[in-house]
CSV table of C-alpha atoms and ligand atoms in Angstrom, one decimal:
chain,number,residue,atom,x,y,z
A,1,UNK,CA,-0.1,32.6,-41.9
A,2,UNK,CA,3.1,30.4,-42.4
A,3,UNK,CA,3.5,26.8,-40.9
A,4,UNK,CA,6.5,27.4,-38.9
A,5,UNK,CA,7.7,26.9,-35.8
A,6,UNK,CA,6.4,29.2,-32.8
A,7,UNK,CA,7.7,32.6,-32.2
A,8,UNK,CA,11.0,32.1,-30.5
A,9,UNK,CA,14.2,34.6,-30.1
A,10,UNK,CA,17.5,33.5,-31.1
A,11,UNK,CA,21.0,35.7,-29.8
A,12,UNK,CA,22.4,38.3,-31.8
A,13,UNK,CA,26.3,39.1,-31.9
A,14,UNK,CA,27.0,42.2,-30.4
A,15,UNK,CA,29.8,42.6,-32.6
A,16,UNK,CA,29.6,42.7,-36.2
A,17,UNK,CA,33.0,44.7,-37.3
A,18,UNK,CA,35.2,41.0,-37.5
A,19,UNK,CA,32.7,39.5,-40.5
A,20,UNK,CA,33.9,41.2,-44.0
A,21,UNK,CA,30.7,40.5,-45.8
A,22,UNK,CA,31.0,39.3,-49.3
A,23,UNK,CA,29.1,40.9,-52.0
A,24,UNK,CA,27.7,43.6,-49.2
A,25,UNK,CA,28.2,47.0,-48.5
A,26,UNK,CA,29.9,46.3,-45.0
A,27,UNK,CA,29.5,50.0,-43.8
A,28,UNK,CA,25.7,50.3,-45.0
A,29,UNK,CA,24.8,46.9,-43.5
A,30,UNK,CA,26.9,46.9,-40.3
A,31,UNK,CA,25.2,50.3,-39.3
A,32,UNK,CA,21.7,48.8,-40.4
A,33,UNK,CA,22.0,44.4,-40.6
A,34,UNK,CA,19.5,42.5,-41.9
A,35,UNK,CA,19.7,39.0,-40.3
A,36,UNK,CA,18.2,35.7,-40.3
A,37,UNK,CA,18.0,33.7,-37.7
A,38,UNK,CA,16.2,30.3,-39.0
A,39,UNK,CA,14.0,29.1,-42.0
A,40,UNK,CA,11.6,26.8,-42.7
A,41,UNK,CA,9.4,26.0,-46.1
A,42,UNK,CA,9.1,29.1,-48.0
A,43,UNK,CA,9.7,31.5,-44.6
A,44,UNK,CA,12.8,32.8,-43.1
A,45,UNK,CA,12.1,34.4,-39.3
A,46,UNK,CA,14.5,36.9,-38.2
A,47,UNK,CA,16.2,37.1,-34.8
A,48,UNK,CA,13.2,38.5,-33.0
A,49,UNK,CA,11.0,36.2,-35.1
A,50,UNK,CA,9.8,38.2,-37.9
A,51,UNK,CA,8.5,35.9,-40.8
A,52,UNK,CA,9.7,37.1,-44.2
A,53,UNK,CA,8.9,36.0,-47.5
A,54,UNK,CA,11.8,34.0,-49.0
A,55,UNK,CA,11.1,35.6,-53.3
A,56,UNK,CA,15.1,34.1,-53.9
A,57,UNK,CA,15.4,30.9,-52.8
A,58,UNK,CA,17.9,32.1,-50.7
A,59,UNK,CA,20.6,32.8,-53.9
A,60,UNK,CA,18.6,30.7,-56.3
A,61,UNK,CA,19.7,27.5,-54.0
A,62,UNK,CA,16.7,26.4,-51.7
A,63,UNK,CA,15.1,25.0,-54.5
A,64,UNK,CA,13.4,22.2,-52.6
A,65,UNK,CA,12.1,25.4,-49.6
A,66,UNK,CA,14.0,25.6,-46.8
A,67,UNK,CA,14.7,23.1,-43.9
A,68,UNK,CA,13.2,20.2,-45.1
A,69,UNK,CA,12.7,17.8,-43.0
A,70,UNK,CA,14.2,14.2,-45.0
A,71,UNK,CA,17.2,16.5,-46.3
A,72,UNK,CA,17.9,17.8,-42.8
A,73,UNK,CA,17.5,14.2,-41.6
A,74,UNK,CA,19.7,12.4,-44.3
A,75,UNK,CA,22.7,15.5,-43.2
A,76,UNK,CA,22.0,14.1,-39.1
A,77,UNK,CA,22.6,10.3,-40.5
A,78,UNK,CA,25.7,11.0,-42.5
A,79,UNK,CA,27.6,13.1,-39.7
A,80,UNK,CA,27.2,10.2,-37.3
A,81,UNK,CA,28.5,7.8,-39.3
A,82,UNK,CA,30.9,9.3,-42.4
A,83,UNK,CA,31.8,13.2,-41.6
A,84,UNK,CA,34.9,12.7,-44.3
A,85,UNK,CA,37.0,10.5,-45.9
A,86,UNK,CA,39.9,11.4,-48.3
A,87,UNK,CA,39.0,12.9,-51.7
A,88,UNK,CA,42.1,11.6,-53.7
A,89,UNK,CA,42.8,7.9,-54.0
A,90,UNK,CA,39.8,7.0,-52.0
A,91,UNK,CA,36.4,7.3,-51.6
A,92,UNK,CA,32.9,6.7,-50.0
A,93,UNK,CA,29.9,4.9,-51.6
A,94,UNK,CA,27.7,8.0,-51.7
A,95,UNK,CA,29.8,9.6,-53.8
A,96,UNK,CA,29.5,7.1,-56.8
A,97,UNK,CA,25.6,6.9,-55.8
A,98,UNK,CA,25.3,10.4,-56.5
A,99,UNK,CA,27.8,10.7,-59.5
A,100,UNK,CA,25.5,8.2,-61.0
A,101,UNK,CA,21.9,9.9,-59.9
A,102,UNK,CA,23.3,13.1,-61.3
A,103,UNK,CA,24.7,11.0,-64.8
A,104,UNK,CA,21.1,9.4,-64.6
A,105,UNK,CA,19.1,13.0,-64.8
A,106,UNK,CA,21.7,14.9,-67.5
A,107,UNK,CA,21.0,14.4,-70.9
A,108,UNK,CA,22.5,12.1,-73.6
A,109,UNK,CA,26.1,10.9,-73.0
A,110,UNK,CA,27.2,13.1,-70.0
A,111,UNK,CA,27.9,10.5,-67.7
A,112,UNK,CA,30.7,11.5,-65.6
A,113,UNK,CA,30.6,14.3,-62.9
A,114,UNK,CA,33.4,15.8,-61.1
A,115,UNK,CA,32.7,17.2,-57.7
A,116,UNK,CA,33.3,20.5,-56.5
A,117,UNK,CA,32.2,22.5,-53.2
A,118,UNK,CA,31.2,26.1,-55.3
A,119,UNK,CA,29.9,27.1,-58.4
A,120,UNK,CA,33.2,29.2,-58.7
A,121,UNK,CA,35.0,26.3,-58.4
A,122,UNK,CA,32.5,23.9,-61.1
A,123,UNK,CA,33.5,27.0,-63.4
A,124,UNK,CA,37.5,26.8,-63.4
A,125,UNK,CA,37.1,22.8,-63.5
A,126,UNK,CA,35.1,22.9,-66.9
A,127,UNK,CA,37.5,25.5,-68.1
A,128,UNK,CA,40.4,23.5,-67.0
A,129,UNK,CA,39.0,20.4,-68.7
A,130,UNK,CA,38.8,22.0,-71.7
A,131,UNK,CA,42.0,23.2,-72.0
A,132,UNK,CA,43.4,19.6,-70.6
A,133,UNK,CA,41.0,18.1,-73.1
A,134,UNK,CA,42.3,19.6,-76.4
A,135,UNK,CA,45.8,19.0,-75.2
A,136,UNK,CA,45.3,15.3,-74.2
A,137,UNK,CA,44.5,14.9,-77.7
A,138,UNK,CA,46.8,16.8,-79.3
A,139,UNK,CA,45.3,20.3,-80.5
A,140,UNK,CA,47.7,21.4,-77.5
A,141,UNK,CA,46.7,25.1,-79.6
A,142,UNK,CA,43.0,25.0,-78.5
A,143,UNK,CA,43.9,27.5,-75.8
A,144,UNK,CA,41.2,30.1,-75.9
A,145,UNK,CA,38.1,30.4,-74.1
A,146,UNK,CA,34.8,32.6,-75.0
A,147,UNK,CA,32.2,33.5,-72.5
A,148,UNK,CA,30.0,36.7,-73.3
A,149,UNK,CA,29.4,40.0,-72.0
A,150,UNK,CA,27.1,40.1,-69.1
A,151,UNK,CA,28.0,37.1,-68.2
A,152,UNK,CA,28.5,35.5,-64.5
A,153,UNK,CA,31.0,32.5,-63.7
A,154,UNK,CA,31.7,32.9,-60.1
A,155,UNK,CA,34.8,34.6,-58.8
A,156,UNK,CA,38.2,32.5,-59.9
A,157,UNK,CA,40.2,33.9,-62.0
A,158,UNK,CA,39.0,31.6,-64.6
A,159,UNK,CA,35.3,32.8,-63.9
A,160,UNK,CA,36.1,36.2,-63.9
A,161,UNK,CA,38.1,36.1,-66.9
A,162,UNK,CA,35.0,34.5,-69.1
A,163,UNK,CA,32.4,36.4,-67.0
A,164,UNK,CA,31.1,39.4,-68.4
A,165,UNK,CA,30.3,42.1,-65.3
A,166,UNK,CA,32.6,44.6,-65.1
A,167,UNK,CA,32.1,45.6,-61.5
A,168,UNK,CA,33.8,41.6,-60.9
A,169,UNK,CA,36.5,42.5,-63.8
A,170,UNK,CA,38.2,45.9,-63.4
A,171,UNK,CA,40.0,46.0,-59.9
A,172,UNK,CA,41.7,42.6,-60.2
A,173,UNK,CA,44.1,42.9,-63.1
A,174,UNK,CA,45.1,41.0,-66.5
A,175,UNK,CA,42.8,38.0,-66.0
A,176,UNK,CA,43.1,34.8,-68.1
A,177,UNK,CA,45.1,35.5,-71.4
A,178,UNK,CA,43.4,34.8,-74.1
A,179,UNK,CA,39.7,35.2,-73.6
A,180,UNK,CA,37.0,36.8,-76.0
A,181,UNK,CA,33.5,37.3,-75.1
A,182,UNK,CA,30.4,37.1,-77.5
A,183,UNK,CA,28.0,40.1,-77.1
A,184,UNK,CA,25.1,39.9,-74.6
A,185,UNK,CA,21.6,38.9,-76.1
A,186,UNK,CA,19.8,41.6,-74.5
A,187,UNK,CA,18.1,44.2,-76.5
A,188,UNK,CA,15.7,46.3,-74.6
A,189,UNK,CA,13.8,47.7,-77.6
A,190,UNK,CA,13.5,44.3,-79.6
A,191,UNK,CA,12.6,42.8,-76.5
A,192,UNK,CA,11.3,44.4,-73.3
A,193,UNK,CA,8.1,43.0,-71.8
A,194,UNK,CA,9.0,39.7,-73.1
A,195,UNK,CA,7.4,36.5,-71.5
A,196,UNK,CA,10.0,33.8,-71.4
A,197,UNK,CA,12.5,33.8,-74.3
A,198,UNK,CA,12.0,36.7,-76.0
A,199,UNK,CA,11.5,36.0,-80.1
A,200,UNK,CA,14.6,38.6,-81.4
A,201,UNK,CA,18.4,38.0,-81.2
A,202,UNK,CA,19.3,33.6,-82.2
A,203,UNK,CA,21.4,35.7,-84.5
A,204,UNK,CA,23.9,37.4,-82.5
A,205,UNK,CA,24.8,33.5,-81.6
A,206,UNK,CA,26.7,34.0,-85.4
A,207,UNK,CA,29.1,36.5,-83.5
A,208,UNK,CA,30.6,33.5,-82.8
A,209,UNK,CA,31.8,32.7,-86.5
A,210,UNK,CA,32.9,36.2,-86.2
A,211,UNK,CA,35.4,35.6,-83.7
A,212,UNK,CA,36.5,32.1,-85.2
A,213,UNK,CA,37.4,34.3,-88.1
A,214,UNK,CA,39.1,36.7,-86.0
A,215,UNK,CA,41.5,33.7,-83.9
A,216,UNK,CA,40.8,30.9,-86.1
A,217,UNK,CA,39.1,27.8,-84.5
A,218,UNK,CA,42.8,26.1,-83.9
A,219,UNK,CA,43.4,28.4,-81.2
A,220,UNK,CA,39.2,28.0,-79.4
A,221,UNK,CA,38.5,25.3,-77.0
A,222,UNK,CA,35.5,26.1,-75.1
A,223,UNK,CA,32.6,28.7,-75.3
A,224,UNK,CA,30.6,29.1,-72.0
A,225,UNK,CA,27.6,30.6,-71.7
A,226,UNK,CA,24.0,30.8,-69.0
A,227,UNK,CA,21.7,29.2,-70.8
A,228,UNK,CA,19.4,31.7,-68.7
A,229,UNK,CA,22.7,34.9,-67.5
A,230,UNK,CA,20.8,35.2,-64.3
A,231,UNK,CA,23.3,36.8,-61.8
A,232,UNK,CA,23.4,39.9,-64.3
A,233,UNK,CA,19.8,40.6,-63.5
A,234,UNK,CA,17.6,37.4,-65.5
A,235,UNK,CA,18.3,37.6,-69.7
A,236,UNK,CA,16.8,34.5,-71.3
A,237,UNK,CA,18.5,33.5,-73.9
A,238,UNK,CA,16.5,34.2,-77.4
A,239,UNK,CA,14.5,31.5,-79.0
A,240,UNK,CA,16.5,29.4,-81.1
A,241,UNK,CA,20.6,31.1,-79.5
A,242,UNK,CA,21.5,27.8,-77.9
A,243,UNK,CA,21.1,25.6,-80.8
A,244,UNK,CA,22.6,28.0,-83.2
A,245,UNK,CA,25.3,28.3,-80.8
A,246,UNK,CA,25.8,24.0,-79.9
A,247,UNK,CA,25.7,24.2,-84.4
A,248,UNK,CA,28.8,27.0,-84.5
A,249,UNK,CA,30.6,25.1,-81.8
A,250,UNK,CA,30.1,21.6,-83.6
A,251,UNK,CA,31.3,23.5,-86.9
A,252,UNK,CA,34.6,24.2,-85.5
A,253,UNK,CA,35.7,21.3,-83.0
A,254,UNK,CA,34.5,23.9,-79.8
A,255,UNK,CA,32.9,22.9,-76.7
A,256,UNK,CA,30.1,24.0,-75.7
A,257,UNK,CA,29.9,24.5,-71.5
A,258,UNK,CA,26.6,25.4,-70.0
A,259,UNK,CA,27.1,26.8,-66.4
A,260,UNK,CA,23.4,25.7,-64.9
A,261,UNK,CA,24.7,26.4,-61.5
A,262,UNK,CA,21.1,28.8,-61.3
A,263,UNK,CA,19.1,26.8,-63.7
A,264,UNK,CA,20.0,23.6,-62.8
A,265,UNK,CA,17.8,21.6,-60.2
A,266,UNK,CA,14.0,22.9,-61.6
A,267,UNK,CA,14.4,26.6,-61.9
A,268,UNK,CA,13.4,26.3,-65.9
A,269,UNK,CA,11.4,23.6,-65.0
A,270,UNK,CA,14.0,20.7,-66.1
A,271,UNK,CA,16.6,18.3,-64.4
A,272,UNK,CA,19.1,21.1,-66.6
A,273,UNK,CA,18.0,24.0,-68.9
A,274,UNK,CA,19.5,21.8,-71.3
A,275,UNK,CA,16.8,19.6,-71.5
A,276,UNK,CA,14.2,22.6,-72.0
A,277,UNK,CA,16.5,23.7,-75.3
A,278,UNK,CA,16.9,20.4,-76.7
A,279,UNK,CA,20.6,21.4,-76.9
A,280,UNK,CA,23.3,18.8,-76.1
A,281,UNK,CA,26.5,20.9,-74.1
A,282,UNK,CA,29.9,18.9,-73.7
A,283,UNK,CA,29.9,20.0,-69.9
A,284,UNK,CA,27.6,21.4,-67.6
A,285,UNK,CA,28.6,22.9,-64.3
A,286,UNK,CA,25.8,22.7,-61.6
A,287,UNK,CA,25.8,24.0,-57.7
A,288,UNK,CA,23.4,25.5,-55.5
A,289,UNK,CA,20.1,23.3,-56.1
A,290,UNK,CA,22.1,19.8,-56.3
A,291,UNK,CA,21.5,20.3,-52.2
A,292,UNK,CA,18.9,22.8,-52.1
A,293,UNK,CA,21.1,25.0,-50.0
A,294,UNK,CA,21.5,22.8,-47.2
A,295,UNK,CA,25.4,22.0,-47.7
A,296,UNK,CA,28.0,23.4,-50.3
A,297,UNK,CA,28.6,21.4,-53.0
A,298,UNK,CA,29.0,21.6,-57.0
A,299,UNK,CA,30.4,19.7,-59.9
A,300,UNK,CA,30.8,19.6,-63.5
A,301,UNK,CA,29.5,16.8,-65.8
A,302,UNK,CA,31.0,15.8,-69.1
A,303,UNK,CA,30.4,13.7,-72.1
A,304,UNK,CA,31.4,10.3,-71.9
A,305,UNK,CA,34.0,11.3,-75.0
A,306,UNK,CA,35.7,13.9,-72.5
A,307,UNK,CA,35.8,11.9,-69.9
A,308,UNK,CA,37.1,9.2,-72.4
A,309,UNK,CA,39.9,11.4,-73.6
A,310,UNK,CA,41.7,11.2,-70.2
A,311,UNK,CA,41.5,7.4,-69.9
A,312,UNK,CA,45.1,6.4,-71.1
A,313,UNK,CA,48.1,6.2,-70.2
A,314,UNK,CA,49.8,3.9,-67.0
A,315,UNK,CA,47.2,2.8,-64.8
A,316,UNK,CA,48.8,4.5,-61.6
A,317,UNK,CA,48.5,7.7,-63.1
A,318,UNK,CA,46.9,9.9,-62.2
A,319,UNK,CA,44.6,11.7,-65.5
A,320,UNK,CA,43.7,14.8,-64.4
A,321,UNK,CA,45.9,16.8,-61.4
A,322,UNK,CA,42.8,18.5,-60.2
A,323,UNK,CA,40.7,18.2,-57.0
A,324,UNK,CA,39.9,19.5,-53.9
A,325,UNK,CA,39.9,18.0,-50.3
A,326,UNK,CA,36.2,18.7,-49.9
A,327,UNK,CA,35.4,17.0,-53.5
A,328,UNK,CA,32.5,14.8,-52.6
A,329,UNK,CA,32.1,15.4,-49.3
A,330,UNK,CA,30.4,12.8,-47.3
A,331,UNK,CA,27.6,15.9,-45.9
A,332,UNK,CA,27.4,16.8,-48.9
A,333,UNK,CA,26.4,13.9,-51.3
A,334,UNK,CA,24.3,12.6,-48.2
A,335,UNK,CA,22.6,16.2,-48.6
A,336,UNK,CA,22.2,15.9,-52.6
A,337,UNK,CA,20.4,12.2,-52.8
A,338,UNK,CA,18.3,13.2,-50.2
A,339,UNK,CA,17.7,16.3,-52.3
A,340,UNK,CA,17.2,14.7,-55.7
A,341,UNK,CA,14.5,11.9,-54.0
A,342,UNK,CA,12.4,14.9,-52.7
A,343,UNK,CA,12.5,16.3,-56.2
A,344,UNK,CA,11.5,13.4,-57.8
A,345,UNK,CA,8.9,12.4,-55.0
A,346,UNK,CA,7.2,15.6,-54.7
A,347,UNK,CA,7.5,16.0,-59.0
A,348,UNK,CA,9.1,19.8,-57.9
A,349,UNK,CA,10.0,20.3,-61.9
A,350,UNK,CA,7.0,19.2,-63.2
A,351,UNK,CA,5.3,21.5,-60.6
A,352,UNK,CA,7.6,24.7,-61.7
A,353,UNK,CA,7.3,23.7,-65.3
A,354,UNK,CA,3.0,24.1,-64.7
A,355,UNK,CA,3.4,27.2,-62.6
A,356,UNK,CA,5.7,29.2,-65.0
A,357,UNK,CA,2.3,30.6,-67.1
A,358,UNK,CA,1.0,32.0,-63.3
A,359,UNK,CA,4.3,33.1,-62.6
A,360,UNK,CA,5.2,34.6,-65.9
A,361,UNK,CA,1.1,36.9,-65.7
A,362,UNK,CA,1.8,37.4,-62.0
A,363,UNK,CA,5.5,39.3,-62.9
A,364,UNK,CA,3.9,41.1,-66.1
A,365,UNK,CA,1.4,42.4,-63.4
A,366,UNK,CA,4.3,44.9,-62.5
A,367,UNK,CA,4.4,46.5,-65.9
A,368,UNK,CA,2.9,50.2,-65.6
A,369,UNK,CA,4.3,50.8,-62.3
A,370,UNK,CA,6.2,53.9,-61.1
A,371,UNK,CA,10.1,53.0,-62.8
A,372,UNK,CA,9.4,50.0,-64.2
A,373,UNK,CA,11.1,49.5,-67.6
A,374,UNK,CA,11.3,45.9,-68.6
A,375,UNK,CA,10.1,42.9,-66.9
A,376,UNK,CA,11.8,39.4,-68.1
A,377,UNK,CA,10.8,35.8,-66.8
A,378,UNK,CA,11.4,32.6,-67.4
A,379,UNK,CA,10.4,29.4,-65.6
A,380,UNK,CA,10.1,30.6,-62.3
A,381,UNK,CA,12.3,33.5,-62.1
A,382,UNK,CA,11.9,37.1,-63.2
A,383,UNK,CA,13.9,40.5,-63.5
A,384,UNK,CA,12.2,43.8,-62.9
A,385,UNK,CA,14.2,46.5,-64.4
A,386,UNK,CA,13.8,50.1,-62.9
A,387,UNK,CA,14.6,53.0,-64.0
A,388,UNK,CA,18.4,54.4,-62.0
A,389,UNK,CA,18.4,57.1,-59.5
A,390,UNK,CA,19.4,60.4,-61.0
A,391,UNK,CA,23.9,60.0,-60.6
A,392,UNK,CA,23.0,56.7,-58.1
A,393,UNK,CA,22.9,54.2,-60.3
A,394,UNK,CA,22.0,50.9,-58.1
A,395,UNK,CA,20.3,52.8,-55.2
A,396,UNK,CA,16.5,52.7,-56.1
A,397,UNK,CA,17.4,48.3,-56.1
A,398,UNK,CA,19.4,48.6,-52.9
A,399,UNK,CA,16.2,50.8,-51.4
A,400,UNK,CA,14.3,48.4,-52.7
A,401,UNK,CA,15.9,45.6,-51.6
A,402,UNK,CA,16.1,47.3,-48.1
A,403,UNK,CA,12.4,47.9,-48.1
A,404,UNK,CA,11.7,44.7,-49.0
A,405,UNK,CA,12.9,42.8,-46.0
A,406,UNK,CA,12.3,45.4,-43.3
A,407,UNK,CA,9.0,46.5,-44.3
A,408,UNK,CA,6.9,44.4,-46.8
A,409,UNK,CA,8.9,40.9,-45.0
A,410,UNK,CA,9.8,39.7,-48.3
A,411,UNK,CA,13.4,39.0,-49.6
A,412,UNK,CA,14.0,40.1,-53.3
A,413,UNK,CA,17.8,40.3,-55.3
A,414,UNK,CA,18.9,44.0,-56.1
A,415,UNK,CA,21.7,43.5,-59.3
A,416,UNK,CA,22.9,47.0,-60.3
A,417,UNK,CA,19.2,48.3,-61.1
A,418,UNK,CA,17.4,45.4,-61.3
A,419,UNK,CA,14.8,43.4,-58.7
A,420,UNK,CA,15.6,39.6,-59.3
A,421,UNK,CA,12.6,37.2,-57.9
A,422,UNK,CA,13.5,33.5,-58.1
A,423,UNK,CA,11.6,31.4,-55.1
A,424,UNK,CA,11.9,28.2,-53.8
A,425,UNK,CA,10.1,26.0,-56.2
A,426,UNK,CA,7.7,24.8,-53.8
A,427,UNK,CA,5.7,28.4,-54.1
A,428,UNK,CA,2.0,28.2,-54.2
A,429,UNK,CA,0.1,30.1,-56.3
A,430,UNK,CA,-1.4,32.2,-53.2
A,431,UNK,CA,2.6,32.8,-52.6
A,432,UNK,CA,3.3,33.8,-55.8
A,433,UNK,CA,0.7,36.2,-55.9
A,434,UNK,CA,1.7,37.4,-52.2
A,435,UNK,CA,5.4,38.1,-53.6
A,436,UNK,CA,4.1,40.2,-56.3
A,437,UNK,CA,1.8,42.3,-54.6
A,438,UNK,CA,5.1,42.8,-51.6
A,439,UNK,CA,7.4,44.1,-55.1
A,440,UNK,CA,4.4,46.2,-56.4
A,441,UNK,CA,4.7,48.1,-53.0
A,442,UNK,CA,7.8,48.6,-52.6
A,443,UNK,CA,8.1,49.8,-56.1
A,444,UNK,CA,5.7,52.5,-55.4
A,445,UNK,CA,7.4,53.1,-51.8
A,446,UNK,CA,10.7,53.6,-53.7
A,447,UNK,CA,8.9,55.4,-56.8
B,1,PLP,C1,25.8,30.9,-63.4
B,1,PLP,C2,26.5,30.9,-62.1
B,1,PLP,N1,28.2,30.4,-62.0
B,1,PLP,C3,29.1,30.4,-60.9
B,1,PLP,C4,28.3,30.6,-59.6
B,1,PLP,C5,29.3,31.0,-58.5
B,1,PLP,O1,28.7,29.8,-57.9
B,1,PLP,P1,29.3,29.8,-56.2
B,1,PLP,O2,28.9,31.7,-55.7
B,1,PLP,O3,28.8,29.0,-55.8
B,1,PLP,O4,30.8,30.4,-56.4
B,1,PLP,C6,27.1,31.1,-60.2
B,1,PLP,C7,26.4,32.1,-58.8
B,1,PLP,O5,25.7,32.9,-58.4
B,1,PLP,C8,26.6,31.4,-61.0
B,1,PLP,O6,24.8,32.2,-60.9
C-alpha cells in the first residue's frame, strides 16, 4: 500500500460551472468530474480519500514525485522571506543561483538562461531570440521558422505556428507567416513496436535540405523540434536523426532549438536529451520538471555566442525587449533549487537510465492485447496506440483514461487514440508492474 497520510475527506466545490477547464471536454467533465485533492510521492488522493497511482507525473512534470518534503520546505521558507522582486531592472539572489545551476547542467556552452513561466512562453522566447539574433548580426532576412508535423510547442501563436497538431491550429486564423514544417518521423510500417529510438527514419532530416532549397538558407532563422515528440503520443527520434538535423543546420547557419519541456530533467535518463544524443543545440527550452511541477517555471537556455551577440550598444540600454512580470519568480527559483538538489542527491536521472530496460519490457508486454496497434517507448515514457472506435476517433483512449481513473485507480493520458504513460521518475519496479497490469485491464475493458 502507498505510504500516504491517513485517509481524510476534502470538501468539493458545489458548483463546477464557472471554471472553463483547459484542453478538456467541459460538459462531460462537469457531468462526471475527476477531482484530485491531495498527493504524496507516487499517488494522488481523491476528495473521498481514494488512492490513485500517478502514471503520468502530473503532465510530464512531477519527476521527483509529489509533495516532496525538501521542495515543500523550500517553497514555504521562500514565501516567508521574499514574495516577489521586480523582474526587470532588479532581481534577487536565487535567480542567479538557479541560472548558474541550470547552465552547469546544460551541455557545452549553453550557459545563459532566460526565465519564463510556461513551456509556451519558453518556446515563444526561443523563437523571438532566434529572429532577433539574426537581426542584430545583420542577417535580418532570416525570418523563417521551421517546425515539424505532429510537433507540440505549447499554445502561444509562435508555438502553434511551428507546432504540427491540426486541432491546435485550425481555429486560430493564419498564425505566424513564413513557417514551414519538416515531416513527422513516425512511420508505423517501418517502426512498429520498436524499443527506444527506431532504426528507420534518420533520412527524414534531409527534408530540411529540401526546405532550404525551396526558400534559401538566407531566409531561415531556426528549426525547432522536440527530441522526443511527447504530446502527440511519444514519438522517439529515429537513430541518427537529430545528429543529421544538427549537421544540416550548421551547414546553412540555421539555429537549432530543442524543445525539452518534456525531455528535460531526467525523462530520457539525462539532465537534457541533448546529452543522450550527443547533439548540442543552440537553444534548449525547459519547464515542467525544473520545479517538479510545484511552482510554474520555464526558460530558454542559449549558447554563449547567442547571448554575446546581444551584448553590444550603450550599456544603459536594454539588449532584448522581452520578459515577463514573473520571470524568475522567487518561489519558483526556490522550488527549482530544491528540486535540482533532490535530483542530484537521489540520482534521479541515473535511476531513470537504469530503469529504462525494465520499463521498456513492461511496456512491450501489452503487445497482443485487443486493439493495440503500436507501442513506443524511450526513457521513462511509453505511447500505446489503440485502434479507433468506428466513426469516433479519440473515443477509445478517452474511455480508457476515464476507466483507468475511476476503476483501476491509475492516471493515464489520452491523446487522440494513444495512451501515454510517463510516471514520476521515483517509480519503483513494483509500481512499474502495477501501472502496466492496470493499463492491461483498462485496454481489455475498452475493447
Ligand atoms: C514540448 C513542449 N513544449 C511546450 C509545451 C507547453 O508547455 P506549457 O503547457 O507549460 O505552456 C509543452 C507542454 O506539454 C510541451 O510538451
